Structures are given as structure tokens and as C-alpha cells.
Amino acid sequence: RNADGTRYRDRFHGMLESLTGARWAYNAPDRESRIQAAWQDGKAFQGNTWYEMWDADDDALVKVTGGHSAIEGKALVSLKPVGKGWVLLLGTLPSEKDMDRILRLVCEKSGVALPQVEGDVMVCPRRGEAGEGLVLVEYGCGEAAVTLDAPMTDLLTGRRLQGKIHLKPYDVLVLQA
């Protein structure tokens, strides 16, 4: 939509296409797993429910490999350079395994180093005037662990932590390096 809330007449995704140079090609529902896709390295990619496909270029991380000849080779996931950063075009609901790979890839591309995690832990790197650190949240109602690369202080308890940290269900830690 444009600033007035109306659709662009020459681009399906309007500003997103202008900003990234991407060109939308097709939309398709698929709850029966008929659309197949693969990463650049050939490993299978599992999408779900709905697919937004783009004309593929060198930025395509995942391409459609099967389903219909009209969509084969179209980009399903792309990482487009914009300004000093990146825009991720995510054309489906990826499996947990594929989403993990996407998140690790964009963190690496952005220079964000994440600790090793076991279980369901949200890791939010933070950096500002007060220094650097991490916010850790166990969200799966289970035991979890995070391995820190360097000693950190939990600002909520004052404890100095290092190495493998065990988290109880719904634990929240605010760590400063």
C-alpha cells in the first residue's frame, strides 16, 4: 500500500519492490506440500500454507524446485542489500529447522554472535551506552541451557555467570558483559 492506503498499480508489493529491486511473480496456497523448494546448497526447504514467489537472482537463498513448471526456479527466500543493512524476503512459513537456519544466517551476516542454546530460549543481544549484553528468556516451559563465550553478570540477581548456564521454565536473565 502507498502512503494513502491504496495499492500500487504497477507493483504488487509496492515500496518493498522499489526498495529491494525484487519483482513479485506468484502467490499460491499449498497445504498439501505440492510445492517443493531447496536451499542454494541443495538441501530441502520445507514451507507451509502460503507461498509468495519472486523472480530469482543471485540474492535467492531458497528457490522453488517443484510443484508447477511456471514457478520452478522462482525465489522463495532472498536476502536483499538495502542501505547499510538487509531486507529478508520470506515467502512462506518455514519449518522450525529452516527458520533456525534463516535466523543464524542473518545473524552471521549482521555480525551478531549468538551463544549455543539448548531448549526453547529467546536470545536478544543488546548494545548501548551501558555496554553490551544479552537478554535470555526460556519460553517453552521446560529445562534449557545457554553456553556463554565469556563471563557475564546477571543484572537482576548480581550473579556472575560463565560457561553453561541452566535455565528453569520461564527464567529471564538480563546479562551484561
mmCIF file with all atom_site columns, C-alpha atoms in Angstrom:
data_model
loop_
_atom_site.group_PDB
_atom_site.id
_atom_site.type_symbol
_atom_site.label_atom_id
_atom_site.label_alt_id
_atom_site.label_comp_id
_atom_site.label_asym_id
_atom_site.label_entity_id
_atom_site.label_seq_id
_atom_site.pdbx_PDB_ins_code
_atom_site.Cartn_x
_atom_site.Cartn_y
_atom_site.Cartn_z
_atom_site.occupancy
_atom_site.B_iso_or_equiv
_atom_site.pdbx_formal_charge
_atom_site.auth_seq_id
_atom_site.auth_comp_id
_atom_site.auth_asym_id
_atom_site.auth_atom_id
_atom_site.pdbx_PDB_model_num
ATOM 1   C CA . ARG A 1 1   ? 0.000  0.000   0.000   1.00 0.00 ? 1   ARG A CA 1
ATOM 2   C CA . ASN A 1 2   ? 1.136  3.538   -0.567  1.00 0.00 ? 2   ASN A CA 1
ATOM 3   C CA . ALA A 1 3   ? 1.010  6.453   1.897   1.00 0.00 ? 3   ALA A CA 1
ATOM 4   C CA . ASP A 1 4   ? -2.705 6.958   1.151   1.00 0.00 ? 4   ASP A CA 1
ATOM 5   C CA . GLY A 1 5   ? -3.522 3.330   1.928   1.00 0.00 ? 5   GLY A CA 1
ATOM 6   C CA . THR A 1 6   ? -4.158 2.353   -1.682  1.00 0.00 ? 6   THR A CA 1
ATOM 7   C CA . ARG A 1 7   ? -2.388 -0.338  -3.683  1.00 0.00 ? 7   ARG A CA 1
ATOM 8   C CA . TYR A 1 8   ? 0.348  0.439   -6.155  1.00 0.00 ? 8   TYR A CA 1
ATOM 9   C CA . ARG A 1 9   ? -0.983 -0.282  -9.639  1.00 0.00 ? 9   ARG A CA 1
ATOM 10  C CA . ASP A 1 10  ? 2.382  -1.226  -11.136 1.00 0.00 ? 10  ASP A CA 1
ATOM 11  C CA . ARG A 1 11  ? 3.832  -3.381  -8.293  1.00 0.00 ? 11  ARG A CA 1
ATOM 12  C CA . PHE A 1 12  ? 2.059  -5.977  -6.160  1.00 0.00 ? 12  PHE A CA 1
ATOM 13  C CA . HIS A 1 13  ? 4.228  -5.274  -3.077  1.00 0.00 ? 13  HIS A CA 1
ATOM 14  C CA . GLY A 1 14  ? 4.746  -1.590  -3.830  1.00 0.00 ? 14  GLY A CA 1
ATOM 15  C CA . MET A 1 15  ? 7.505  0.012   -1.762  1.00 0.00 ? 15  MET A CA 1
ATOM 16  C CA . LEU A 1 16  ? 9.081  -3.347  -0.871  1.00 0.00 ? 16  LEU A CA 1
ATOM 17  C CA . GLU A 1 17  ? 9.713  -3.999  -4.559  1.00 0.00 ? 17  GLU A CA 1
ATOM 18  C CA . SER A 1 18  ? 11.016 -0.456  -5.107  1.00 0.00 ? 18  SER A CA 1
ATOM 19  C CA . LEU A 1 19  ? 13.326 -0.656  -2.103  1.00 0.00 ? 19  LEU A CA 1
ATOM 20  C CA . THR A 1 20  ? 14.822 -4.073  -2.844  1.00 0.00 ? 20  THR A CA 1
ATOM 21  C CA . GLY A 1 21  ? 14.618 -4.296  -6.627  1.00 0.00 ? 21  GLY A CA 1
ATOM 22  C CA . ALA A 1 22  ? 12.755 -7.580  -6.225  1.00 0.00 ? 22  ALA A CA 1
ATOM 23  C CA . ARG A 1 23  ? 9.914  -8.406  -8.591  1.00 0.00 ? 23  ARG A CA 1
ATOM 24  C CA . TRP A 1 24  ? 6.938  -10.383 -7.284  1.00 0.00 ? 24  TRP A CA 1
ATOM 25  C CA . ALA A 1 25  ? 5.934  -13.266 -9.576  1.00 0.00 ? 25  ALA A CA 1
ATOM 26  C CA . TYR A 1 26  ? 3.302  -15.567 -7.986  1.00 0.00 ? 26  TYR A CA 1
ATOM 27  C CA . ASN A 1 27  ? 1.222  -16.337 -4.883  1.00 0.00 ? 27  ASN A CA 1
ATOM 28  C CA . ALA A 1 28  ? -0.038 -19.852 -4.216  1.00 0.00 ? 28  ALA A CA 1
ATOM 29  C CA . PRO A 1 29  ? -1.722 -21.681 -1.342  1.00 0.00 ? 29  PRO A CA 1
ATOM 30  C CA . ASP A 1 30  ? -0.310 -25.120 -0.590  1.00 0.00 ? 30  ASP A CA 1
ATOM 31  C CA . ARG A 1 31  ? -1.448 -27.165 2.390   1.00 0.00 ? 31  ARG A CA 1
ATOM 32  C CA . GLU A 1 32  ? -0.739 -30.460 0.621   1.00 0.00 ? 32  GLU A CA 1
ATOM 33  C CA . SER A 1 33  ? 3.044  -29.910 0.253   1.00 0.00 ? 33  SER A CA 1
ATOM 34  C CA . ARG A 1 34  ? 2.964  -29.906 -3.533  1.00 0.00 ? 34  ARG A CA 1
ATOM 35  C CA . ILE A 1 35  ? 5.378  -27.004 -3.820  1.00 0.00 ? 35  ILE A CA 1
ATOM 36  C CA . GLN A 1 36  ? 8.956  -28.179 -3.284  1.00 0.00 ? 36  GLN A CA 1
ATOM 37  C CA . ALA A 1 37  ? 11.934 -25.913 -2.588  1.00 0.00 ? 37  ALA A CA 1
ATOM 38  C CA . ALA A 1 38  ? 15.649 -26.140 -1.849  1.00 0.00 ? 38  ALA A CA 1
ATOM 39  C CA . TRP A 1 39  ? 18.435 -24.040 -0.359  1.00 0.00 ? 39  TRP A CA 1
ATOM 40  C CA . GLN A 1 40  ? 21.361 -22.906 -2.555  1.00 0.00 ? 40  GLN A CA 1
ATOM 41  C CA . ASP A 1 41  ? 23.350 -25.915 -1.294  1.00 0.00 ? 41  ASP A CA 1
ATOM 42  C CA . GLY A 1 42  ? 20.622 -28.325 -2.484  1.00 0.00 ? 42  GLY A CA 1
ATOM 43  C CA . LYS A 1 43  ? 19.223 -29.206 0.962   1.00 0.00 ? 43  LYS A CA 1
ATOM 44  C CA . ALA A 1 44  ? 15.424 -29.443 1.081   1.00 0.00 ? 44  ALA A CA 1
ATOM 45  C CA . PHE A 1 45  ? 13.462 -26.451 2.399   1.00 0.00 ? 45  PHE A CA 1
ATOM 46  C CA . GLN A 1 46  ? 10.039 -27.022 3.957   1.00 0.00 ? 46  GLN A CA 1
ATOM 47  C CA . GLY A 1 47  ? 7.500  -24.234 3.624   1.00 0.00 ? 47  GLY A CA 1
ATOM 48  C CA . ASN A 1 48  ? 3.875  -24.298 4.704   1.00 0.00 ? 48  ASN A CA 1
ATOM 49  C CA . THR A 1 49  ? 0.404  -22.953 3.892   1.00 0.00 ? 49  THR A CA 1
ATOM 50  C CA . TRP A 1 50  ? 1.137  -19.984 1.593   1.00 0.00 ? 50  TRP A CA 1
ATOM 51  C CA . TYR A 1 51  ? 3.889  -19.135 -0.889  1.00 0.00 ? 51  TYR A CA 1
ATOM 52  C CA . GLU A 1 52  ? 4.967  -15.736 -2.223  1.00 0.00 ? 52  GLU A CA 1
ATOM 53  C CA . MET A 1 53  ? 7.430  -16.217 -5.055  1.00 0.00 ? 53  MET A CA 1
ATOM 54  C CA . TRP A 1 54  ? 9.778  -13.670 -6.598  1.00 0.00 ? 54  TRP A CA 1
ATOM 55  C CA . ASP A 1 55  ? 11.831 -13.594 -9.772  1.00 0.00 ? 55  ASP A CA 1
ATOM 56  C CA . ALA A 1 56  ? 15.113 -15.196 -8.713  1.00 0.00 ? 56  ALA A CA 1
ATOM 57  C CA . ASP A 1 57  ? 18.525 -13.534 -8.783  1.00 0.00 ? 57  ASP A CA 1
ATOM 58  C CA . ASP A 1 58  ? 21.879 -14.004 -7.041  1.00 0.00 ? 58  ASP A CA 1
ATOM 59  C CA . ASP A 1 59  ? 20.313 -12.991 -3.681  1.00 0.00 ? 59  ASP A CA 1
ATOM 60  C CA . ALA A 1 60  ? 17.960 -16.004 -3.641  1.00 0.00 ? 60  ALA A CA 1
ATOM 61  C CA . LEU A 1 61  ? 18.696 -18.277 -0.674  1.00 0.00 ? 61  LEU A CA 1
ATOM 62  C CA . VAL A 1 62  ? 15.848 -20.700 -1.429  1.00 0.00 ? 62  VAL A CA 1
ATOM 63  C CA . LYS A 1 63  ? 14.275 -21.477 -4.808  1.00 0.00 ? 63  LYS A CA 1
ATOM 64  C CA . VAL A 1 64  ? 11.210 -23.450 -5.830  1.00 0.00 ? 64  VAL A CA 1
ATOM 65  C CA . THR A 1 65  ? 12.239 -26.811 -7.303  1.00 0.00 ? 65  THR A CA 1
ATOM 66  C CA . GLY A 1 66  ? 8.866  -28.422 -7.990  1.00 0.00 ? 66  GLY A CA 1
ATOM 67  C CA . GLY A 1 67  ? 5.121  -28.019 -7.994  1.00 0.00 ? 67  GLY A CA 1
ATOM 68  C CA . HIS A 1 68  ? 4.426  -26.470 -11.392 1.00 0.00 ? 68  HIS A CA 1
ATOM 69  C CA . SER A 1 69  ? 6.677  -25.514 -14.289 1.00 0.00 ? 69  SER A CA 1
ATOM 70  C CA . ALA A 1 70  ? 5.599  -21.835 -14.062 1.00 0.00 ? 70  ALA A CA 1
ATOM 71  C CA . ILE A 1 71  ? 7.010  -21.446 -10.553 1.00 0.00 ? 71  ILE A CA 1
ATOM 72  C CA . GLU A 1 72  ? 10.141 -23.620 -10.738 1.00 0.00 ? 72  GLU A CA 1
ATOM 73  C CA . GLY A 1 73  ? 13.257 -21.523 -10.202 1.00 0.00 ? 73  GLY A CA 1
ATOM 74  C CA . LYS A 1 74  ? 11.386 -18.668 -8.505  1.00 0.00 ? 74  LYS A CA 1
ATOM 75  C CA . ALA A 1 75  ? 12.871 -17.284 -5.291  1.00 0.00 ? 75  ALA A CA 1
ATOM 76  C CA . LEU A 1 76  ? 11.117 -18.154 -2.045  1.00 0.00 ? 76  LEU A CA 1
ATOM 77  C CA . VAL A 1 77  ? 13.647 -16.661 0.402   1.00 0.00 ? 77  VAL A CA 1
ATOM 78  C CA . SER A 1 78  ? 16.018 -13.837 -0.551  1.00 0.00 ? 78  SER A CA 1
ATOM 79  C CA . LEU A 1 79  ? 18.344 -11.531 1.339   1.00 0.00 ? 79  LEU A CA 1
ATOM 80  C CA . LYS A 1 80  ? 18.486 -8.150  -0.393  1.00 0.00 ? 80  LYS A CA 1
ATOM 81  C CA . PRO A 1 81  ? 21.036 -5.442  0.431   1.00 0.00 ? 81  PRO A CA 1
ATOM 82  C CA . VAL A 1 82  ? 19.355 -2.134  1.291   1.00 0.00 ? 82  VAL A CA 1
ATOM 83  C CA . GLY A 1 83  ? 21.337 0.852   2.531   1.00 0.00 ? 83  GLY A CA 1
ATOM 84  C CA . LYS A 1 84  ? 23.698 -0.318  5.304   1.00 0.00 ? 84  LYS A CA 1
ATOM 85  C CA . GLY A 1 85  ? 21.599 -3.403  6.041   1.00 0.00 ? 85  GLY A CA 1
ATOM 86  C CA . TRP A 1 86  ? 19.478 -6.141  4.557   1.00 0.00 ? 86  TRP A CA 1
ATOM 87  C CA . VAL A 1 87  ? 15.840 -6.947  3.865   1.00 0.00 ? 87  VAL A CA 1
ATOM 88  C CA . LEU A 1 88  ? 14.810 -10.577 4.147   1.00 0.00 ? 88  LEU A CA 1
ATOM 89  C CA . LEU A 1 89  ? 12.060 -11.579 1.725   1.00 0.00 ? 89  LEU A CA 1
ATOM 90  C CA . LEU A 1 90  ? 10.426 -14.593 3.347   1.00 0.00 ? 90  LEU A CA 1
ATOM 91  C CA . GLY A 1 91  ? 7.790  -16.042 1.043   1.00 0.00 ? 91  GLY A CA 1
ATOM 92  C CA . THR A 1 92  ? 6.311  -18.753 3.261   1.00 0.00 ? 92  THR A CA 1
ATOM 93  C CA . LEU A 1 93  ? 6.025  -20.083 6.795   1.00 0.00 ? 93  LEU A CA 1
ATOM 94  C CA . PRO A 1 94  ? 9.245  -22.117 7.123   1.00 0.00 ? 94  PRO A CA 1
ATOM 95  C CA . SER A 1 95  ? 9.698  -25.219 9.232   1.00 0.00 ? 95  SER A CA 1
ATOM 96  C CA . GLU A 1 96  ? 11.348 -24.747 12.623  1.00 0.00 ? 96  GLU A CA 1
ATOM 97  C CA . LYS A 1 97  ? 14.601 -26.192 11.258  1.00 0.00 ? 97  LYS A CA 1
ATOM 98  C CA . ASP A 1 98  ? 14.586 -23.861 8.244   1.00 0.00 ? 98  ASP A CA 1
ATOM 99  C CA . MET A 1 99  ? 13.670 -20.825 10.362  1.00 0.00 ? 99  MET A CA 1
ATOM 100 C CA . ASP A 1 100 ? 16.595 -21.618 12.645  1.00 0.00 ? 100 ASP A CA 1
ATOM 101 C CA . ARG A 1 101 ? 18.887 -21.691 9.596   1.00 0.00 ? 101 ARG A CA 1
ATOM 102 C CA . ILE A 1 102 ? 17.479 -18.375 8.342   1.00 0.00 ? 102 ILE A CA 1
ATOM 103 C CA . LEU A 1 103 ? 17.972 -16.697 11.727  1.00 0.00 ? 103 LEU A CA 1
ATOM 104 C CA . ARG A 1 104 ? 21.522 -17.994 12.060  1.00 0.00 ? 104 ARG A CA 1
ATOM 105 C CA . LEU A 1 105 ? 22.335 -16.812 8.545   1.00 0.00 ? 105 LEU A CA 1
ATOM 106 C CA . VAL A 1 106 ? 21.024 -13.265 9.079   1.00 0.00 ? 106 VAL A CA 1
ATOM 107 C CA . CYS A 1 107 ? 22.747 -13.016 12.467  1.00 0.00 ? 107 CYS A CA 1
ATOM 108 C CA . GLU A 1 108 ? 26.048 -14.074 10.899  1.00 0.00 ? 108 GLU A CA 1
ATOM 109 C CA . LYS A 1 109 ? 25.538 -11.642 8.002   1.00 0.00 ? 109 LYS A CA 1
ATOM 110 C CA . SER A 1 110 ? 24.836 -8.844  10.505  1.00 0.00 ? 110 SER A CA 1
ATOM 111 C CA . GLY A 1 111 ? 27.807 -9.657  12.733  1.00 0.00 ? 111 GLY A CA 1
ATOM 112 C CA . VAL A 1 112 ? 25.631 -10.820 15.635  1.00 0.00 ? 112 VAL A CA 1
ATOM 113 C CA . ALA A 1 113 ? 27.212 -13.731 17.521  1.00 0.00 ? 113 ALA A CA 1
ATOM 114 C CA . LEU A 1 114 ? 24.729 -15.849 19.448  1.00 0.00 ? 114 LEU A CA 1
ATOM 115 C CA . PRO A 1 115 ? 25.578 -18.307 22.204  1.00 0.00 ? 115 PRO A CA 1
ATOM 116 C CA . GLN A 1 116 ? 24.918 -22.032 21.898  1.00 0.00 ? 116 GLN A CA 1
ATOM 117 C CA . VAL A 1 117 ? 21.360 -22.779 23.045  1.00 0.00 ? 117 VAL A CA 1
ATOM 118 C CA . GLU A 1 118 ? 19.655 -25.982 24.221  1.00 0.00 ? 118 GLU A CA 1
ATOM 119 C CA . GLY A 1 119 ? 15.873 -25.902 24.504  1.00 0.00 ? 119 GLY A CA 1
ATOM 120 C CA . ASP A 1 120 ? 13.469 -23.042 23.897  1.00 0.00 ? 120 ASP A CA 1
ATOM 121 C CA . VAL A 1 121 ? 15.383 -19.865 24.687  1.00 0.00 ? 121 VAL A CA 1
ATOM 122 C CA . MET A 1 122 ? 14.928 -16.449 23.131  1.00 0.00 ? 122 MET A CA 1
ATOM 123 C CA . VAL A 1 123 ? 18.305 -14.686 22.929  1.00 0.00 ? 123 VAL A CA 1
ATOM 124 C CA . CYS A 1 124 ? 18.307 -10.905 22.417  1.00 0.00 ? 124 CYS A CA 1
ATOM 125 C CA . PRO A 1 125 ? 21.746 -9.302  22.038  1.00 0.00 ? 125 PRO A CA 1
ATOM 126 C CA . ARG A 1 126 ? 21.763 -5.719  23.364  1.00 0.00 ? 126 ARG A CA 1
ATOM 127 C CA . ARG A 1 127 ? 24.299 -2.926  22.897  1.00 0.00 ? 127 ARG A CA 1
ATOM 128 C CA . GLY A 1 128 ? 24.117 0.661   24.114  1.00 0.00 ? 128 GLY A CA 1
ATOM 129 C CA . GLU A 1 129 ? 25.621 3.322   26.373  1.00 0.00 ? 129 GLU A CA 1
ATOM 130 C CA . ALA A 1 130 ? 25.568 0.933   29.359  1.00 0.00 ? 130 ALA A CA 1
ATOM 131 C CA . GLY A 1 131 ? 27.586 -1.686  27.457  1.00 0.00 ? 131 GLY A CA 1
ATOM 132 C CA . GLU A 1 132 ? 26.862 -4.991  25.775  1.00 0.00 ? 132 GLU A CA 1
ATOM 133 C CA . GLY A 1 133 ? 24.873 -7.956  26.918  1.00 0.00 ? 133 GLY A CA 1
ATOM 134 C CA . LEU A 1 134 ? 22.120 -10.487 26.344  1.00 0.00 ? 134 LEU A CA 1
ATOM 135 C CA . VAL A 1 135 ? 18.547 -10.927 27.448  1.00 0.00 ? 135 VAL A CA 1
ATOM 136 C CA . LEU A 1 136 ? 17.667 -14.625 27.792  1.00 0.00 ? 136 LEU A CA 1
ATOM 137 C CA . VAL A 1 137 ? 14.075 -15.863 28.123  1.00 0.00 ? 137 VAL A CA 1
ATOM 138 C CA . GLU A 1 138 ? 13.085 -19.543 28.445  1.00 0.00 ? 138 GLU A CA 1
ATOM 139 C CA . TYR A 1 139 ? 9.664  -19.671 26.765  1.00 0.00 ? 139 TYR A CA 1
ATOM 140 C CA . GLY A 1 140 ? 8.943  -23.388 26.322  1.00 0.00 ? 140 GLY A CA 1
ATOM 141 C CA . CYS A 1 141 ? 8.044  -24.286 29.923  1.00 0.00 ? 141 CYS A CA 1
ATOM 142 C CA . GLY A 1 142 ? 10.995 -26.658 30.134  1.00 0.00 ? 142 GLY A CA 1
ATOM 143 C CA . GLU A 1 143 ? 14.597 -27.004 31.144  1.00 0.00 ? 143 GLU A CA 1
ATOM 144 C CA . ALA A 1 144 ? 17.073 -25.202 28.879  1.00 0.00 ? 144 ALA A CA 1
ATOM 145 C CA . ALA A 1 145 ? 20.707 -24.142 28.770  1.00 0.00 ? 145 ALA A CA 1
ATOM 146 C CA . VAL A 1 146 ? 22.849 -21.454 27.186  1.00 0.00 ? 146 VAL A CA 1
ATOM 147 C CA . THR A 1 147 ? 26.630 -21.602 26.842  1.00 0.00 ? 147 THR A CA 1
ATOM 148 C CA . LEU A 1 148 ? 28.290 -18.208 27.249  1.00 0.00 ? 148 LEU A CA 1
ATOM 149 C CA . ASP A 1 149 ? 31.536 -17.440 25.433  1.00 0.00 ? 149 ASP A CA 1
ATOM 150 C CA . ALA A 1 150 ? 32.664 -15.029 28.158  1.00 0.00 ? 150 ALA A CA 1
ATOM 151 C CA . PRO A 1 151 ? 31.730 -14.278 31.774  1.00 0.00 ? 151 PRO A CA 1
ATOM 152 C CA . MET A 1 152 ? 28.650 -12.074 32.242  1.00 0.00 ? 152 MET A CA 1
ATOM 153 C CA . THR A 1 153 ? 26.747 -10.584 35.172  1.00 0.00 ? 153 THR A CA 1
ATOM 154 C CA . ASP A 1 154 ? 23.014 -11.131 35.628  1.00 0.00 ? 154 ASP A CA 1
ATOM 155 C CA . LEU A 1 155 ? 21.738 -7.615  36.336  1.00 0.00 ? 155 LEU A CA 1
ATOM 156 C CA . LEU A 1 156 ? 18.592 -8.954  38.040  1.00 0.00 ? 156 LEU A CA 1
ATOM 157 C CA . THR A 1 157 ? 20.426 -11.041 40.665  1.00 0.00 ? 157 THR A CA 1
ATOM 158 C CA . GLY A 1 158 ? 24.013 -9.747  40.616  1.00 0.00 ? 158 GLY A CA 1
ATOM 159 C CA . ARG A 1 159 ? 25.346 -13.295 39.973  1.00 0.00 ? 159 ARG A CA 1
ATOM 160 C CA . ARG A 1 160 ? 28.466 -13.659 37.851  1.00 0.00 ? 160 ARG A CA 1
ATOM 161 C CA . LEU A 1 161 ? 27.873 -16.373 35.238  1.00 0.00 ? 161 LEU A CA 1
ATOM 162 C CA . GLN A 1 162 ? 30.118 -18.190 32.782  1.00 0.00 ? 162 GLN A CA 1
ATOM 163 C CA . GLY A 1 163 ? 30.145 -21.355 30.688  1.00 0.00 ? 163 GLY A CA 1
ATOM 164 C CA . LYS A 1 164 ? 26.961 -23.409 30.531  1.00 0.00 ? 164 LYS A CA 1
ATOM 165 C CA . ILE A 1 165 ? 24.021 -21.713 32.271  1.00 0.00 ? 165 ILE A CA 1
ATOM 166 C CA . HIS A 1 166 ? 20.946 -23.810 33.112  1.00 0.00 ? 166 HIS A CA 1
ATOM 167 C CA . LEU A 1 167 ? 17.543 -22.141 32.849  1.00 0.00 ? 167 LEU A CA 1
ATOM 168 C CA . LYS A 1 168 ? 14.326 -23.231 34.554  1.00 0.00 ? 168 LYS A CA 1
ATOM 169 C CA . PRO A 1 169 ? 10.914 -22.845 32.890  1.00 0.00 ? 169 PRO A CA 1
ATOM 170 C CA . TYR A 1 170 ? 10.181 -19.185 32.127  1.00 0.00 ? 170 TYR A CA 1
ATOM 171 C CA . ASP A 1 171 ? 13.501 -17.928 33.538  1.00 0.00 ? 171 ASP A CA 1
ATOM 172 C CA . VAL A 1 172 ? 14.529 -14.420 32.466  1.00 0.00 ? 172 VAL A CA 1
ATOM 173 C CA . LEU A 1 173 ? 18.165 -13.283 32.662  1.00 0.00 ? 173 LEU A CA 1
ATOM 174 C CA . VAL A 1 174 ? 19.475 -9.831  31.775  1.00 0.00 ? 174 VAL A CA 1
ATOM 175 C CA . LEU A 1 175 ? 23.209 -10.277 31.259  1.00 0.00 ? 175 LEU A CA 1
ATOM 176 C CA . GLN A 1 176 ? 25.921 -7.653  30.940  1.00 0.00 ? 176 GLN A CA 1
ATOM 177 C CA . ALA A 1 177 ? 29.386 -8.407  29.600  1.00 0.00 ? 177 ALA A CA 1
#
